[in-house]
Structures are given as structure tokens and as C-alpha cells.
Amino acid sequence: MMTGLFISELERTFKRKKTAAVLAVYAGLLAFIWFFFQRGGISFFDADHDVKIDSLNSAPLLLRDLSFAITFIVIPMFVADSFNGEYTSGALRMVLIRPHHRVKLFFVKWAVQCLLVFLILCITWLVGTCLGKIVMPHVNETTFLGGQTLGTVGALLYSLKFYGICFCIFIAVISIGSILSVLMPNSILSYVATIGALIGSVYVSDKLSFFFSVTDSVFHELSRPNSEFLVNLLFPILLISLIINLFVWKKKEWVG
């Protein structure tokens, strides 16, 4: 039953024109940014620290230039289309007419959104890593923010950890966006509300600035020894947002 729901959600997701359009825009941005990567040869860990792009640091730096698009364009549009668009169009009512448990359906939709972002990150990492090895200056070691000098294996592990933490942040963005998408009356307001929540989080607390500047925050967290960012901040936010999601999802009058 769960597998059938998951496959059905995947099919509906990839049949949407917005999904194809957003993926096409992201692919164009990926190619565009890589072109200037290659031409310029300079990127940034944050606004105050520039760095030369080389064969070992290209993957994290490529994501830095694309993370804004993922946070403020890709995820909000995907989530609004999935959680709100199907409801306002009536498609979700057709699904809920069948004897599907609401909690299962929520987790299936949430998991599909996470899978989409995971695939986007995998492609970005693969492009950044492979083209970095082929096009960018070859080095045996590179230095990241905080003075961490790493060799080939260390830089690879750093890159994977960097992408992993970014993925966790993006999951939190998906969870917050899904709450707002269920509460808003249409997809446009869902998208705007999600953007507003992400930007507004900066004014709530400086600790939430990672929602606005994802990769800059991750570079800083990885430069600190024994950082407990995931345990003390990100995972609690993710857990709380999922609990709220389940409560709202179960109380929402979907069919009527």
C-alpha cells in the first residue's frame, strides 16, 4: 500500500508542468553558474572570505551559488504545488476518496519532496566534483573556511558532509513550507508565505539565519570544532515542524 502511494505520488509529481519547468530552470542555472565558475576561478565561503576554486573545493562552492535558488525557488514551488496545488485543483480529494490513511499520505508526499531535493543535490555534487577534476586547477590539498587544510580524501568527506547538512536544512524548509501550503487558500499565497517565513526567520533570531543563507552558515558550522548545530537546533526544528504538519494534516477538511 505504502509503495503504491509513493509510486503514484512520484508519477503525479513528474507529470506536472511546473515540475519540468522548475527542473529546467535549475539546469539552466547550473550550466550558467558553472560557466562563470570556469571563467572567473574565484568564489566565496561567505561575504568576507573569498577563495580560489580548485579541483577539491568546487562541489561545495558550486552549491553555494545555487543554494539560494533551491531555497527560495525550487523547494517553495515544489511544495506549494504538491501540498496546496493538488488540494485547490481537486486532485487530492480524488486520492483521499480511497481508503488511504492521512498520515501515510502526508509522509509519502513529504518523502517525495525530499527525494526530489536529494536528486538535485546529487546532480549538483556530481557536476561540481567531476567538472572540478576536469576543468579546475588540480591540487593535492585545499583549505576551507577556518583554516582547515585537507587532502583529496579529507576534501571529499568535507564535501559530502557539507551537502548532507545542507540537505537536512532543505528538509526543514520542505517541512515548514508544507505547513504553510496546507493552511493557505491557494498555491501563490503558499509560495509567498513560505518565502516570507524564511526571510522573517532572520529577524526572529540570528540562530535561524541558516534558512536565509544556507551554505554560508554550513561553512561556518564546519569551521567550528565539535559543532552541535544539528542536534541542538536543526533536528528540533525539523521534529517540531513535522508534529505541526501531522496535526494540521489530520485536522484539515480535505474532502467536502
PDB file of N, CA and C in Angstrom, residues 10 12 25 43 76 86 111 140 155-156:
ATOM      1  N   LEU A  10       4.927   9.993  -7.039  1.00  0.00           N
ATOM      2  CA  LEU A  10       6.027  10.283  -7.961  1.00  0.00           C
ATOM      3  C   LEU A  10       5.509  10.559  -9.367  1.00  0.00           C
ATOM      4  N   ARG A  12       2.496  11.583 -10.281  1.00  0.00           N
ATOM      5  CA  ARG A  12       1.776  12.864 -10.318  1.00  0.00           C
ATOM      6  C   ARG A  12       2.756  14.031 -10.289  1.00  0.00           C
ATOM      7  N   VAL A  25      14.711  25.207 -15.305  1.00  0.00           N
ATOM      8  CA  VAL A  25      15.319  26.459 -14.848  1.00  0.00           C
ATOM      9  C   VAL A  25      16.558  26.164 -14.009  1.00  0.00           C
ATOM     10  N   SER A  43      35.487  32.147  -5.906  1.00  0.00           N
ATOM     11  CA  SER A  43      34.188  32.064  -5.265  1.00  0.00           C
ATOM     12  C   SER A  43      34.322  32.559  -3.825  1.00  0.00           C
ATOM     13  N   PRO A  76      10.047  25.932  -2.482  1.00  0.00           N
ATOM     14  CA  PRO A  76       8.708  26.506  -2.297  1.00  0.00           C
ATOM     15  C   PRO A  76       7.742  26.182  -3.424  1.00  0.00           C
ATOM     16  N   GLU A  86      -2.604  20.490  -5.426  1.00  0.00           N
ATOM     17  CA  GLU A  86      -3.467  19.327  -5.589  1.00  0.00           C
ATOM     18  C   GLU A  86      -4.779  19.505  -4.834  1.00  0.00           C
ATOM     19  N   ALA A 111       8.062  12.685   1.659  1.00  0.00           N
ATOM     20  CA  ALA A 111       9.230  11.896   1.228  1.00  0.00           C
ATOM     21  C   ALA A 111       9.560  12.143  -0.243  1.00  0.00           C
ATOM     22  N   ASN A 140      46.566  18.987  -4.697  1.00  0.00           N
ATOM     23  CA  ASN A 140      46.603  17.818  -3.813  1.00  0.00           C
ATOM     24  C   ASN A 140      45.982  18.094  -2.453  1.00  0.00           C
ATOM     25  N   ALA A 155      38.963  16.272   1.682  1.00  0.00           N
ATOM     26  CA  ALA A 155      38.123  17.226   0.962  1.00  0.00           C
ATOM     27  C   ALA A 155      36.845  16.555   0.465  1.00  0.00           C
ATOM     28  N   LEU A 156      36.955  15.291   0.049  1.00  0.00           N
ATOM     29  CA  LEU A 156      35.772  14.543  -0.390  1.00  0.00           C
ATOM     30  C   LEU A 156      34.793  14.344   0.763  1.00  0.00           C
TER      31      LEU A 156
END
